[in-house]
Short mmCIF file of C-alpha atoms in Angstrom, two decimals:
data_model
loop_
_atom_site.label_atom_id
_atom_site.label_comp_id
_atom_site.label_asym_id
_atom_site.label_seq_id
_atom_site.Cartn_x
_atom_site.Cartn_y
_atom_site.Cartn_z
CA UNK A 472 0.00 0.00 0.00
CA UNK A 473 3.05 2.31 1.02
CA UNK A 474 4.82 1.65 -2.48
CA UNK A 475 1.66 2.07 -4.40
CA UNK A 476 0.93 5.24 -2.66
CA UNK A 477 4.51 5.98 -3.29
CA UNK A 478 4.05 5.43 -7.34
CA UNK A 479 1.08 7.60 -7.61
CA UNK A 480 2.39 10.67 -5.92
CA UNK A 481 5.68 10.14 -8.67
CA UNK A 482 3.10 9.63 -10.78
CA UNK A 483 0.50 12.56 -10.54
CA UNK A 484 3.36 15.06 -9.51
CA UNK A 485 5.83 14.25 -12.27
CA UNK A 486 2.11 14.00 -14.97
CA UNK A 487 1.69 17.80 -13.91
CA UNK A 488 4.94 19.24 -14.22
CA UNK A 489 4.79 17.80 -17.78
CA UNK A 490 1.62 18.85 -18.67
CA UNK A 491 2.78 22.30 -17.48
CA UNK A 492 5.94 22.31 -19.52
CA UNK A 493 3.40 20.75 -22.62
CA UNK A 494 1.67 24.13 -22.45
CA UNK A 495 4.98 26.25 -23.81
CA UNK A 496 4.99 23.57 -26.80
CA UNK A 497 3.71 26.47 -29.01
CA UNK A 498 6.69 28.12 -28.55
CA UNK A 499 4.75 31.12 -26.66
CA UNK A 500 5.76 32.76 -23.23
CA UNK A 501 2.68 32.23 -21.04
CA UNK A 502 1.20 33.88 -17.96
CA UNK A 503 -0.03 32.02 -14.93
CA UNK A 504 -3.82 32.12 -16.46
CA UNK A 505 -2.83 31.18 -19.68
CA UNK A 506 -0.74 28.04 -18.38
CA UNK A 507 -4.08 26.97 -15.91
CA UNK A 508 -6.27 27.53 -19.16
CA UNK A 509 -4.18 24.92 -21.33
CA UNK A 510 -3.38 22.44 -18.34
CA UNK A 511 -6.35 22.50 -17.19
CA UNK A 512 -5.03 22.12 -13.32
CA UNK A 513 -6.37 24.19 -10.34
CA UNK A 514 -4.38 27.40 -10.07
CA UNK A 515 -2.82 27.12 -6.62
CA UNK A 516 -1.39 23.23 -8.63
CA UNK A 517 -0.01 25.10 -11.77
CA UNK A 518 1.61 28.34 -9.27
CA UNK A 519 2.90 25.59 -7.12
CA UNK A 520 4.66 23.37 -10.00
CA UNK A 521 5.52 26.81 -11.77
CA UNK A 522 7.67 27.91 -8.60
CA UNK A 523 9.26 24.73 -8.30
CA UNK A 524 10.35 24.64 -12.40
CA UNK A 525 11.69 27.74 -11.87
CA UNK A 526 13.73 27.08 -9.03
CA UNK A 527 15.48 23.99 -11.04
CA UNK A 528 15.75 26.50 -13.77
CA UNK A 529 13.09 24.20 -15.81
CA UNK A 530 11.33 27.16 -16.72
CA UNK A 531 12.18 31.19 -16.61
CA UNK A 532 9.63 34.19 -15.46
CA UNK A 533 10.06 37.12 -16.45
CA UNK A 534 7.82 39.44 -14.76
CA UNK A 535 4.50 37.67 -15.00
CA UNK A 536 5.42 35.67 -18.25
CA UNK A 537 6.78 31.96 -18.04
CA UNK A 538 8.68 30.43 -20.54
CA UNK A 539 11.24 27.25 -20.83
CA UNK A 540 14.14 28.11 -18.69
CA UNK A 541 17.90 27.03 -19.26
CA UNK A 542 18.25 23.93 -18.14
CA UNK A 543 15.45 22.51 -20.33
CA UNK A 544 18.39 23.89 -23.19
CA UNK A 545 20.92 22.37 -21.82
CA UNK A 546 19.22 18.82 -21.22
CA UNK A 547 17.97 19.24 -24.77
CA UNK A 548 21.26 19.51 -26.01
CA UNK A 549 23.04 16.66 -24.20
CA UNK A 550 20.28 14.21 -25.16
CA UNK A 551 20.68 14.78 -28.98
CA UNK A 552 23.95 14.47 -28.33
CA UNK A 553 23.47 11.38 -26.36
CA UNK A 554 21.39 9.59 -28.80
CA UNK A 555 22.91 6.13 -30.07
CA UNK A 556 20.65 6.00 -33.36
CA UNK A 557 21.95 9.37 -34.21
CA UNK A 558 25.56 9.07 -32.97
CA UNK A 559 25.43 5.85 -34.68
CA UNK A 560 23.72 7.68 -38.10
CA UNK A 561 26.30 10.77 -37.85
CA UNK A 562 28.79 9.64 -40.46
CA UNK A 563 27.06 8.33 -42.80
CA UNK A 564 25.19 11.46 -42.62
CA UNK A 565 28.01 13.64 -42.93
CA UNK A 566 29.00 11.19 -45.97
CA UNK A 567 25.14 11.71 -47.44
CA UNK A 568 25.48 15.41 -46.92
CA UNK A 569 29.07 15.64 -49.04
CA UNK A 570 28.21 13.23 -51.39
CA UNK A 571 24.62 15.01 -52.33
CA UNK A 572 25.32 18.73 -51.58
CA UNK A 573 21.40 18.69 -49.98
CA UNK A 574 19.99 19.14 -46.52
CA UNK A 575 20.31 15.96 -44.66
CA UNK A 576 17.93 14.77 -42.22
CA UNK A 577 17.31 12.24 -39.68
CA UNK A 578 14.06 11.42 -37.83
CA UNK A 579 11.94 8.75 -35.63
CA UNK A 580 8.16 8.25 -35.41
CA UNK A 581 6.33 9.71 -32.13
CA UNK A 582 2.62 8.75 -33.17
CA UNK A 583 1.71 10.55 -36.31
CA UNK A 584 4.00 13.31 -35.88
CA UNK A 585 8.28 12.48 -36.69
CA UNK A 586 10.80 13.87 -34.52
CA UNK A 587 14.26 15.70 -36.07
CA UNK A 588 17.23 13.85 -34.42
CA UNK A 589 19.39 15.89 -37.34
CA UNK A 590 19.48 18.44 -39.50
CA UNK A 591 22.75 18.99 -41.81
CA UNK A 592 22.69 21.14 -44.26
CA UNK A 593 25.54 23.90 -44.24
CA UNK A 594 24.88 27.28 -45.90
CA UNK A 595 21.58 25.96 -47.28
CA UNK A 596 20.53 24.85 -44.21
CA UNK A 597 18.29 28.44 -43.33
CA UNK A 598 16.35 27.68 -46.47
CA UNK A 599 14.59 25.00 -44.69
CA UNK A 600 12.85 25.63 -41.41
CA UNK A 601 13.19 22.18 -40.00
CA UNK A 602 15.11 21.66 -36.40
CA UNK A 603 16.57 19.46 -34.39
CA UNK A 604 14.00 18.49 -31.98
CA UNK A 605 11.32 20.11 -34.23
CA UNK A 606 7.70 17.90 -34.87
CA UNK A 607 6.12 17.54 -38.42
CA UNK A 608 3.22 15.53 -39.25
CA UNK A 609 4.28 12.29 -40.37
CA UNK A 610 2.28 11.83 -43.58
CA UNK A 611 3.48 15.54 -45.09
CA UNK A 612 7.27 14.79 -44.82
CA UNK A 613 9.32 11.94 -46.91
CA UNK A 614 10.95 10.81 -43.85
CA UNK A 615 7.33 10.29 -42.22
CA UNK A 616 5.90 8.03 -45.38
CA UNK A 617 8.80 6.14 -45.11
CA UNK A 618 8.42 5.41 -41.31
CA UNK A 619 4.41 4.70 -41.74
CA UNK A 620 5.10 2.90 -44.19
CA UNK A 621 6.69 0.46 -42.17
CA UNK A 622 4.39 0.39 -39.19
CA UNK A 623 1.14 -0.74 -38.93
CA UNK A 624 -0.77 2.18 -38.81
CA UNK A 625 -4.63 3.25 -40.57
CA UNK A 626 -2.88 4.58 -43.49
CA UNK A 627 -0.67 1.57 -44.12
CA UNK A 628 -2.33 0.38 -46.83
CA UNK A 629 -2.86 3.87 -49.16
CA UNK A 630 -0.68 3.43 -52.73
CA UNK A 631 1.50 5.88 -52.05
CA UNK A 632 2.69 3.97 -48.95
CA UNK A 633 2.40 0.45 -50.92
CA UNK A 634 5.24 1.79 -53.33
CA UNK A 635 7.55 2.91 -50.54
CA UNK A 636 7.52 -0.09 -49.31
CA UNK A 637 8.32 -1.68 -52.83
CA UNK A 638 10.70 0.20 -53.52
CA UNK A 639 12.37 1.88 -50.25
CA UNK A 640 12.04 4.95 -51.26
CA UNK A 641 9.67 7.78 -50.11
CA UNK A 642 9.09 11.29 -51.83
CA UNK A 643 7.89 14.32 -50.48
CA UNK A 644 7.13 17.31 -53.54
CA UNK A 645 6.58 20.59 -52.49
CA UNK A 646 4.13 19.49 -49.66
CA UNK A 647 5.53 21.05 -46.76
CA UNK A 648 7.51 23.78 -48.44
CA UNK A 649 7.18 25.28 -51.91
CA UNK A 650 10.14 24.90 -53.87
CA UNK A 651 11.79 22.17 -52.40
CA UNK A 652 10.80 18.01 -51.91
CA UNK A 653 12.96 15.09 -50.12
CA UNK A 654 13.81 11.94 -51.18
CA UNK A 655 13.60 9.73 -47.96
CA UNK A 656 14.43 6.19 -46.57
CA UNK A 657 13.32 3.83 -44.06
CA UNK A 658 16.28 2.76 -41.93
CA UNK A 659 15.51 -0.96 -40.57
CA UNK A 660 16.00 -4.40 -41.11
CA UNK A 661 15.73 -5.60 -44.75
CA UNK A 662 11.93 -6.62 -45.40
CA UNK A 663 10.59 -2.62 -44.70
CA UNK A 664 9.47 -3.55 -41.41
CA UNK A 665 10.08 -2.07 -37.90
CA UNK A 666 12.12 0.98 -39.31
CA UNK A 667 13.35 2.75 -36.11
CA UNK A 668 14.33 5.92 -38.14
CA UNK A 669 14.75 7.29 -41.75
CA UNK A 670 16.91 9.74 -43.67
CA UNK A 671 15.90 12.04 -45.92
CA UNK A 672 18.20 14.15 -48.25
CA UNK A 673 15.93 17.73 -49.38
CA UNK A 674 16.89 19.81 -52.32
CA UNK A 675 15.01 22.69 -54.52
CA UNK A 676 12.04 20.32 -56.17
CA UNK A 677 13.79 20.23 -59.73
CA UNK A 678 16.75 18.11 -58.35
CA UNK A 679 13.95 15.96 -57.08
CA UNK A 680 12.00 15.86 -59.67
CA UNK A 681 14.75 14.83 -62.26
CA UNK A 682 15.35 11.16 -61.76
CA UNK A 683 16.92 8.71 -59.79
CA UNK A 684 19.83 9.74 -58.90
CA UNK A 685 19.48 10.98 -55.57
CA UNK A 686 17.62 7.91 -54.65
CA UNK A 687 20.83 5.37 -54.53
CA UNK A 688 22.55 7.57 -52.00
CA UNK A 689 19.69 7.93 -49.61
CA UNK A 690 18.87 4.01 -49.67
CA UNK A 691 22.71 3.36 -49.47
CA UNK A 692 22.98 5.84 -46.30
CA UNK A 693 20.27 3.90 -44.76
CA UNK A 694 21.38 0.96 -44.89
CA UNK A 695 25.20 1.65 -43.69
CA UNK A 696 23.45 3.53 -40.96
CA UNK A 697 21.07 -0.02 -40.27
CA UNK A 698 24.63 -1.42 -39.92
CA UNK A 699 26.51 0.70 -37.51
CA UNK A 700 23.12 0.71 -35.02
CA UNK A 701 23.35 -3.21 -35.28
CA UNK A 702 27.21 -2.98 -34.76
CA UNK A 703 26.57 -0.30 -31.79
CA UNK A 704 24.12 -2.70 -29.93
CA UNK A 705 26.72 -5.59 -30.28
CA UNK A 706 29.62 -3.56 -29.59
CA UNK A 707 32.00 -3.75 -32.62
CA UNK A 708 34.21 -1.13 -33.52
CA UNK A 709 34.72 -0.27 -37.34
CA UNK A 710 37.76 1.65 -38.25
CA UNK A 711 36.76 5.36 -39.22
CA UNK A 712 37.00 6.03 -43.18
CA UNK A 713 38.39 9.81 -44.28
CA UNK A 714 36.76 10.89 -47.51
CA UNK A 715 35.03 7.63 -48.16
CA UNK A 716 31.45 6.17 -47.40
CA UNK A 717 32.09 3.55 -44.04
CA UNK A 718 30.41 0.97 -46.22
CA UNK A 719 33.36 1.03 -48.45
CA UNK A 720 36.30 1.12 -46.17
CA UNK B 522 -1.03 22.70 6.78
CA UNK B 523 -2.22 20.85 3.49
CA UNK B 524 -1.01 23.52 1.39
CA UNK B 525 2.32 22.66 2.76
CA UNK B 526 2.20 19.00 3.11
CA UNK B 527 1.58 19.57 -1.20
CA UNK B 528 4.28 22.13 -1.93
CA UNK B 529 6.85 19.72 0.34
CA UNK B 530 5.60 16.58 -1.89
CA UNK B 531 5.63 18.59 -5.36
CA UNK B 532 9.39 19.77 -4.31
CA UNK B 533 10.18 16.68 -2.97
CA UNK B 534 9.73 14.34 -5.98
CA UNK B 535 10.70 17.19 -8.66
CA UNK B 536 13.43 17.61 -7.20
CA UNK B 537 14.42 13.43 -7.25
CA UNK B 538 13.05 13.52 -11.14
CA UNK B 539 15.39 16.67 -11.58
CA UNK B 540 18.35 14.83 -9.36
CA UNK B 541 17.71 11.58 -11.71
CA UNK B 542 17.94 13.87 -14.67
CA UNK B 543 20.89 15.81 -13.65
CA UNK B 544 23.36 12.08 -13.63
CA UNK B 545 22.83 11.75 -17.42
CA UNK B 546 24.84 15.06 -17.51
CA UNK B 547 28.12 13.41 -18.61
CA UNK B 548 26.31 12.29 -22.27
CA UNK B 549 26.69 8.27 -20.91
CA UNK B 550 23.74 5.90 -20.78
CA UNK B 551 23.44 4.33 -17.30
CA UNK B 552 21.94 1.21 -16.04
CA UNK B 553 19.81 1.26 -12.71
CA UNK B 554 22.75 1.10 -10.58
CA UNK B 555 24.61 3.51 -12.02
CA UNK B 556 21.78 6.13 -11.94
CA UNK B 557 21.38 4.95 -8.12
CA UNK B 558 25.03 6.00 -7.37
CA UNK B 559 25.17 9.03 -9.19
CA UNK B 560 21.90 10.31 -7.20
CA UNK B 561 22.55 8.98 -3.71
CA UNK B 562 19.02 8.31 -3.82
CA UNK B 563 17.12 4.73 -2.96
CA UNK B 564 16.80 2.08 -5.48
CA UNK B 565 13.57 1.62 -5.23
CA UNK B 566 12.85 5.70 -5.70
CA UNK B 567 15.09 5.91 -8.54
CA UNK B 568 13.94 2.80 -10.29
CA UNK B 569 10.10 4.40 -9.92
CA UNK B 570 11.04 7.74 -11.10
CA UNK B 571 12.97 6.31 -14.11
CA UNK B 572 9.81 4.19 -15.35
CA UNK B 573 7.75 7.14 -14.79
CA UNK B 574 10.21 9.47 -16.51
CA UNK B 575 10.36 6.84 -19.38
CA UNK B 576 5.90 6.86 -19.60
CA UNK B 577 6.78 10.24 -20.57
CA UNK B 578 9.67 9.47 -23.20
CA UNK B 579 11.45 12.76 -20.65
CA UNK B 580 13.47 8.99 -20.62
CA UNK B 581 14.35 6.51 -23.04
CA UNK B 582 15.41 2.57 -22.03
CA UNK B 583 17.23 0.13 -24.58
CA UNK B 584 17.50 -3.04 -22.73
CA UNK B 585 18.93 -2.52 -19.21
CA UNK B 586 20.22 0.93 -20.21
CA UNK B 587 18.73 4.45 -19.61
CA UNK B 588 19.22 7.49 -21.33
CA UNK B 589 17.82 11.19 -22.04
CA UNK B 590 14.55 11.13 -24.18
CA UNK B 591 13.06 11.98 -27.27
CA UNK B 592 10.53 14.66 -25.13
CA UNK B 593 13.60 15.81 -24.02
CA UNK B 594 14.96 17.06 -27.15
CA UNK B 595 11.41 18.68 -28.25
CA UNK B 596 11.47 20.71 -24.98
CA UNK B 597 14.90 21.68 -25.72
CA UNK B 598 14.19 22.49 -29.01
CA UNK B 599 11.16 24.80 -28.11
CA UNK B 600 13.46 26.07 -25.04
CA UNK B 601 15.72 27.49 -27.39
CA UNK B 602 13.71 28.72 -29.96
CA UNK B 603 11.22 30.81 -27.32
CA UNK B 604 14.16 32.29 -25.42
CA UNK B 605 13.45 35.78 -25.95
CA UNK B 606 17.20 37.03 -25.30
CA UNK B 607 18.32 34.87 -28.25
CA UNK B 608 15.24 35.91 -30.03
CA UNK B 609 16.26 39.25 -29.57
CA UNK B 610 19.66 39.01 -30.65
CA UNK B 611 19.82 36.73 -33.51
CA UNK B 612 19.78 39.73 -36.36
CA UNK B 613 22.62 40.84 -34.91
CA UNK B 614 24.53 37.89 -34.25
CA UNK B 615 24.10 36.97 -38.11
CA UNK B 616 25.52 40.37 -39.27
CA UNK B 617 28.43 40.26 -36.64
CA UNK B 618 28.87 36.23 -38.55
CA UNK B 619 28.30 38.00 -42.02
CA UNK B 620 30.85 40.55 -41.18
CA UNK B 621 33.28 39.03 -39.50
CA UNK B 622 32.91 35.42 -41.14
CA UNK B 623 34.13 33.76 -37.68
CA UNK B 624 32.21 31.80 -35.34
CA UNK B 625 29.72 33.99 -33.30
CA UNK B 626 28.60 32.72 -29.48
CA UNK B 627 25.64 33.77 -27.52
CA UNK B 628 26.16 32.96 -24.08
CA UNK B 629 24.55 33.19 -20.38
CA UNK B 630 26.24 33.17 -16.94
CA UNK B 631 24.84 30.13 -14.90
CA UNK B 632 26.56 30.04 -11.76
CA UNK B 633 30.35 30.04 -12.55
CA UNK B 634 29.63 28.47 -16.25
CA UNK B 635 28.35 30.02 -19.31
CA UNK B 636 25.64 27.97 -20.88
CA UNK B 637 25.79 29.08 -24.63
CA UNK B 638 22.25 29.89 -26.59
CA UNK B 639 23.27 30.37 -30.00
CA UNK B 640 26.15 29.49 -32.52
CA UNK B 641 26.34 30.56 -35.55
CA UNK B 642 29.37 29.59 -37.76
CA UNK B 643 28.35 28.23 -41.44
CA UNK B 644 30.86 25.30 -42.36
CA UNK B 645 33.98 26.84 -40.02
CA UNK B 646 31.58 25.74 -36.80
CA UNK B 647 32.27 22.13 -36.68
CA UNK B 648 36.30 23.31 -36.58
CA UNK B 649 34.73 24.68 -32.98
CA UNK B 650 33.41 21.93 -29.98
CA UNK B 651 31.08 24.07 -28.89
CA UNK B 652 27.38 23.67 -29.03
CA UNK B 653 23.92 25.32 -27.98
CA UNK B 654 23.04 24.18 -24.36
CA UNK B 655 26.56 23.30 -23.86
CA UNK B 656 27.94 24.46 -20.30
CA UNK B 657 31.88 26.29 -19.81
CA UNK B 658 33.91 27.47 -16.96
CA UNK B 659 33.30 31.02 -17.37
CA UNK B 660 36.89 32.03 -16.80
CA UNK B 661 38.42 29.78 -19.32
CA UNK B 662 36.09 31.39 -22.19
CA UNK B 663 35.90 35.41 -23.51
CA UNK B 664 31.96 35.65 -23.20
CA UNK B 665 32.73 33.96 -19.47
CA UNK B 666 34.80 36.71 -18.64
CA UNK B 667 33.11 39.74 -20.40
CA UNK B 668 29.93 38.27 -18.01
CA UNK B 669 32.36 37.71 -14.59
CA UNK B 670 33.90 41.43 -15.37
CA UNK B 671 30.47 42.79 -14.83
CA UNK B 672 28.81 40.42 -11.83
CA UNK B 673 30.09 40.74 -8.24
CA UNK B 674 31.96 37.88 -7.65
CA UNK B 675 35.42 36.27 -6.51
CA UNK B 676 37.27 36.82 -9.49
CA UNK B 677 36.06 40.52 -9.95
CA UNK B 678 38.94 42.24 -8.62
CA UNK B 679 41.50 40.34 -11.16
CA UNK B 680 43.04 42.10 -13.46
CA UNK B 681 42.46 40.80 -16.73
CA UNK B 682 38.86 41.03 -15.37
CA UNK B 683 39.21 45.23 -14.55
CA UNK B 684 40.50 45.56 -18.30
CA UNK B 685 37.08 43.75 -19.35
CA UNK B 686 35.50 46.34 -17.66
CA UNK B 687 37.52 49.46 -18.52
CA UNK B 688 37.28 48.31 -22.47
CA UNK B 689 34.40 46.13 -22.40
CA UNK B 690 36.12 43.62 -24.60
CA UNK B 691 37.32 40.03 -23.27
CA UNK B 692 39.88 37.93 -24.28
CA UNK B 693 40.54 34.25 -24.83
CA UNK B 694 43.63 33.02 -26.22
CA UNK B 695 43.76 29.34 -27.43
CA UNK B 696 42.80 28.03 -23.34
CA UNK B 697 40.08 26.23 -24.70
CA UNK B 698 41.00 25.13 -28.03
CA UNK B 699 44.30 25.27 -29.63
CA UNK B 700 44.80 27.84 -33.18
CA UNK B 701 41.81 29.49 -31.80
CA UNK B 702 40.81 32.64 -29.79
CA UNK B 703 38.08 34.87 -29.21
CA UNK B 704 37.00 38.61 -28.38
CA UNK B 705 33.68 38.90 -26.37
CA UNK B 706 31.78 41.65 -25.42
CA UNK B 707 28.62 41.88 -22.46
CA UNK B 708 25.61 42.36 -23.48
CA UNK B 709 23.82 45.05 -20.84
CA UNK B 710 23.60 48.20 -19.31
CA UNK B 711 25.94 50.79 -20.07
CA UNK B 712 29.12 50.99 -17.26
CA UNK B 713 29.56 47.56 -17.24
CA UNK B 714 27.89 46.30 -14.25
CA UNK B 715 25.11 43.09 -14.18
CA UNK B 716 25.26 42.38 -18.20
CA UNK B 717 22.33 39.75 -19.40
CA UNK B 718 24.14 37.94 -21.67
CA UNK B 719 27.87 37.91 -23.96
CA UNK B 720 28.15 37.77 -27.34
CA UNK B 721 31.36 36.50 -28.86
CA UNK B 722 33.67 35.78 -32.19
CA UNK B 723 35.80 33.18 -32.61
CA UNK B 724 38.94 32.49 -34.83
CA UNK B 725 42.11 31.33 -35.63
CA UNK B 726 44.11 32.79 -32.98
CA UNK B 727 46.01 35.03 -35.62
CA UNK B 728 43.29 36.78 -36.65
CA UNK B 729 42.39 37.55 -32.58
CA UNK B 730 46.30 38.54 -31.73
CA UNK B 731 46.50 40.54 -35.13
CA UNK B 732 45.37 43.89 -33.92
CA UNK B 733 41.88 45.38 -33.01
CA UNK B 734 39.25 44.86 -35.93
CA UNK B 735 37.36 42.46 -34.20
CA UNK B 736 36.59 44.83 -31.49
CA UNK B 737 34.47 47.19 -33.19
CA UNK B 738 32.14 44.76 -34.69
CA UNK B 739 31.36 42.67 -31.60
CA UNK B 740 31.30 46.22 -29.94
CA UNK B 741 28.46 46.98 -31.58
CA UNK B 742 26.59 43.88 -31.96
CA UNK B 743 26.26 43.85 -27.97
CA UNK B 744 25.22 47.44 -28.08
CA UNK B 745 22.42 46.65 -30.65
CA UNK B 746 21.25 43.38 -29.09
CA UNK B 747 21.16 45.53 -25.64
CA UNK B 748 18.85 48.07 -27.97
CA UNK B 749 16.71 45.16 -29.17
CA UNK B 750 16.33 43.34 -25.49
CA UNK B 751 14.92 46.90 -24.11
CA UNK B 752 12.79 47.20 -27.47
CA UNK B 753 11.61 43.49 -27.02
CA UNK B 754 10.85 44.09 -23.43
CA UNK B 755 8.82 47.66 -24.32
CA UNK B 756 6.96 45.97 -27.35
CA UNK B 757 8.49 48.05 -29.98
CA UNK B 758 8.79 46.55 -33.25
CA UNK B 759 11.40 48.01 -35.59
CA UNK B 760 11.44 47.99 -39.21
CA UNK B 761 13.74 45.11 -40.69
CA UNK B 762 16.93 45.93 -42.60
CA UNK B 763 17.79 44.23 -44.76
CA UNK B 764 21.94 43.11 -45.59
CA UNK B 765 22.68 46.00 -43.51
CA UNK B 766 23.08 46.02 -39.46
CA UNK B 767 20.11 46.97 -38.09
CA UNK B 768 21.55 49.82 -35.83
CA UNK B 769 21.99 51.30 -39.17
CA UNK B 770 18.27 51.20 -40.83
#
């Protein structure tokens, strides 16, 4: 009874604070009646958990405005950095970046939406408005076909999502930003099931548009990237490659 | 009585989920044990905050190992974005990038580290270890001691500190990184006393030792992004420039 009283305190304290820090996902600095009104939480809760997240520097006020303090930055920053899939992806996607010239990316599924784990893109990068740590809906991005279309999921069956899975290859035209498209790929075991991430290279749409030859790349990135996750998880070391693709060293 | 019995229990287990947080600091994935050690807190507490912390993805477990989650990189993300002192200062970190074409640093004070809140530094950056939410000793980095020059604290009275404050320009030369060095400026009130922020340039350290033309520039950008706070915080809006510094439109 102790322990389960125990869990449900962790439980209903910790559900709060993140339903509090949910209510900045807009990107917004809040006041007090703003955060009540999209937490729905008594007021006295929502003061009480607002006090406390700004005392571990969670979250910053600034007269009567709130907003995501430092330390959410700084956790931020050391758990993309932490990541295995994309430590484990970062070379190839360096590789994928200098081989293409394009904006590299690399993303997981979180329901519909995908996730940026990596964004790499050099000068051209501004042109794009993706982020690390950003949130797209999965079905307007290549990188989000490619991961539904590898998870059982309502749309699993539409045509578009039937050919990515034939051919490991997803394509993205101008849907999310005019002018430019991505050429994605699941990254998973062979069969297109169970991806756990894909890459996507993005480019003005008339590179996209005019053939294959950004598709070999992409697939080939994937699947070196497949390779070092599996080698990660059973601990073998390859030796690093300068100036060449891993896959070839 | 209550109202305290709930602040105590609020404080109590953010303050174990924030402890539990705070050991995957070091960029390692721990197992139970290891997260047990680094928090001095109970198994049983740790091993019930962790599950909770994973419901939320604020955690992510791969087999018996724990790590910083996906949630955690979306707050991070957002974190950065909404901060309204990098907001306010990112026109003019770009010019002092465009004009100078070295690395340019945003950085706050956080006890006796800088935590930095922007980079900027097209394809020279990755030549640089920093990154955005990364933590410094303040003394061994120029925006460190252009914020220590102007703060009451231990190291105030030193020297190299005073000539911060008589110039308001700091120096680093190669003590973080060798080949490179940087000239930092604080970003606040005029006289040099309790600056917000530091804004800096980095370089190959023959460009910093060569004479005084990085001065000016990084001058000024901490001038204008003091301008821009005060406008940001009075709700005027200024008219964009465009390819020119906007102290100048």
């Amino acid at each position: 009874m102790v322990q389960q009283a125990a869990t449900e305190s962790v439980t209903s304290t910790l559900q709060r604070a993140s339903l509090v820090l949910d209510a900045f996902d807009g990107g917004q600095r809040l006041n007090l009646s703003q955060v009540v009104l999209r937490t729905g939480l008594p007021r006295s809760s929502v003061h009480r958990i607002l006090e406390k997240l700004v005392a571990l520097k969670w979250v910053h006020r600034q007269g009567n405005e709130y907003g995501l303090g430092v330390r959410m930055i700084e956790l931020g920053s050391t758990a993309v950095h932490q990541d295995p899939l994309r430590r484990a992806a970062l070379p190839s996607l360096q590789w994928l970046h200098r081989t293409t010239g394009c904006i590299v990316h690399l993303c997981v599924l979180d329901g519909t939406d995908v996730i940026y784990l990596e964004k790499i893109g050099g000068e051209m990068a501004a042109a794009v408005p993706s982020r690390v740590g950003g949130r797209m809906p999965a079905y307007s991005s290549a990188v989000g076909k490619a991961l539904l279309a590898s998870h059982d999921c309502a749309l699993r069956k539409a045509p578009e999502l039937a050919a990515v899975r034939d051919t490991g290859i997803a394509y993205e035209r101008e849907e999310s930003l005019r002018g430019f498209g991505c050429v994605a790929s699941p990254i998973g075991p062979p069969g297109g099931r169970e991806a756990v991430a894909a890459v996507s290279v993005c480019a003005p749409i008339g590179r996209v548009l005019s053939g294959d030859r950004l598709r070999i790349p992409v697939r080939e990135a994937a699947a070196q990237i497949w390779r070092e996750i599996q080698d990660a998880r059973s601990g073998v070391v390859r030796r690093p490659a300068v100036g060449r693709h891993p896959a070839l060293a």
